[in-house]
Amino acid sequence: MTRQGQVRIRGSNILELRAIPPSLRPLIRAYLIGYASSVGPKLLNVLLRQIAVARRRRNSTTEDSSSPRKYQHDDLLTSLRRIILAGFDWRTFPTFCAVLVGGSTILEAPIRRLCQRLAPSLSDVAQTRLARWVSTFLPAYLGLRLLQSKQSPAFTESVPMKSNDHPGVERKEVRYAGRTLDLSLFAVTHAIDVIVGELWSRRRARRIADRKWTKLESLLSRSADPCIFACSSGLIMWAWVYHRSRLPRSYHKWISSAAAVDDRLIQALQRCSSGELRYGEDTGQAALLQPMCEDYGWPRIWGDPSVIVPIPCEMVHMGCGPLCEYHALMRFLRSWRWSMTMYLPLNLALRIRRKPPTPRSLARAVLSAGRSSTFLATFIALFYYGVCLTRSRIGPRLLGTDVATRQAIDSGWCVGVGCVLCGSSVLIETASRRKDMALFVAPRALATLFPRRYAEGKQWRETLAFAASAAVVFACARENPARVRGVLGRLLPFVLRQ
């Protein structure tokens, strides 16, 4: 898992756009931010790969002539040029941001005048809210349709046409929807958060005024974000084990890197759940884990589920010995060290960017990175220890030790307990960061409940949901910016400012 850092949006001289007419400032500001957010990471990725290649070449004992370096330099320039120019495509994210933000600000005044003519009985407040909602709904719908109009090889498939004369010869291209699903679910999640948060805030104010606010309601308020994070992260980890196609490729890759597990163990869990691997029966699955036994120096018989029931927990420990608690501790220490290499440079960069570093600011950066690393390390350790608890510690005593029970435990119970436990690590983080983290993982968890690709004829439903949700969030950001939480709540007021 990951989290969004505390990012304070400050208008620089460039993004203030004082030389631009006020009505156009949100449009241009949104385009610039959208362009930077879509092109910047790609440029950084290319440069980091180039640095890694150069480092490997420098450490190599066999140095070629300067010709390969020239080719490498040309390839780098070609890649950079392609990424920079691709960002100006009118069907990409920067244009979408400009249409959404610019359209909502430019259309608000004329739509409000239209509301005054068509619905004079409405109050001024109601007319303003309706105008803000409609002025965002229209460009949001059009902007998302703009993004969806661009074809992608991952969402295009060539299938054979059904023909009685020439079966299987002619083929047709079928386009699928789903490219913008993550963006739509992001908007839906924030809209739900805005609506529920506003309703709960009004209830709280009313109950406090009547002196009926209870400790239970106060506890519910404080535990909402941790519960959202725990449920969302549990769904994500379940999908990572059993339904990897439901996760974005980059997110799946990141989780795999953090989990640091031999993929053969994950395949064994998947096959156990699907019934391909059955304890006490020879279903031809020994070839999966026996090579792993050879790699780690274990007896080959451990990898044969027809003989060994269940697979020894020491194999899950991947070289940490037979003790589950020691394995959890080593997972924590290794994950903490890995996390610090990621969080510490990020926190130092954020501190240095704002003002010259001082010993106090550097210490705060180290403490912040240490807290975040402790959270992530605890998350990983609890997930693995939950698996071990169910397989070796508590599960056999509560459920039994017969072959059918062992099959059930490894078919989902052990992973389920790990998914339940790991989310509690969010309590290590501060309350403000729990909020950001809950809003970060919630849309990704929702995405695991939907197919990554679906029939293009049903795409209008997603577009409608996105437009309505974006209209709710933008209308709230103008009327009550504090109600829009997370990074989006800090970004929108700045972007919409004229």
XYZ file of N, CA, C and O in Angstrom, residues 16 55 86 107 113 140 145 159 162 208 211 244 283 307 384:
60
model
N -0.087 31.664 -10.775
C -1.029 32.733 -10.452
C -1.623 33.340 -11.721
O -2.758 33.797 -11.724
N 24.760 3.409 -15.146
C 25.485 2.888 -13.986
C 25.947 1.455 -14.228
O 27.070 1.087 -13.875
N 3.409 13.959 -26.838
C 2.178 13.203 -26.595
C 1.283 13.896 -25.584
O 0.054 13.742 -25.622
N -19.047 28.534 -17.631
C -20.484 28.318 -17.825
C -21.322 28.724 -16.622
O -22.551 28.839 -16.741
N -27.941 32.659 -14.880
C -28.968 33.552 -15.464
C -30.112 32.734 -16.052
O -31.286 33.119 -15.956
N -17.910 18.040 -17.442
C -17.392 16.774 -16.929
C -17.799 15.619 -17.843
O -16.993 14.724 -18.141
N -15.875 11.937 -22.000
C -16.083 11.355 -23.324
C -14.886 11.624 -24.232
O -14.526 10.794 -25.070
N -11.480 -9.999 -33.033
C -12.165 -11.276 -32.841
C -12.679 -11.787 -34.184
O -12.985 -11.002 -35.091
N -18.503 -14.238 -37.152
C -19.279 -15.446 -37.398
C -19.805 -15.430 -38.830
O -20.528 -14.526 -39.231
N -25.156 18.074 19.151
C -24.402 18.829 20.152
C -25.246 19.971 20.696
O -25.241 20.258 21.909
N -27.440 18.702 23.135
C -26.699 18.015 24.192
C -27.013 16.516 24.217
O -27.160 15.909 25.284
N -5.639 -10.654 -9.718
C -4.667 -9.611 -10.037
C -5.064 -8.773 -11.240
O -4.640 -7.628 -11.379
N -2.623 -34.193 -8.142
C -3.212 -33.454 -9.266
C -2.139 -32.817 -10.138
O -2.414 -31.885 -10.890
N 1.388 -35.553 -0.591
C 2.038 -36.286 0.500
C 2.071 -35.446 1.770
O 1.739 -35.925 2.862
N 1.355 -11.049 6.660
C 1.986 -12.369 6.674
C 1.713 -13.111 7.977
O 1.510 -14.328 7.978
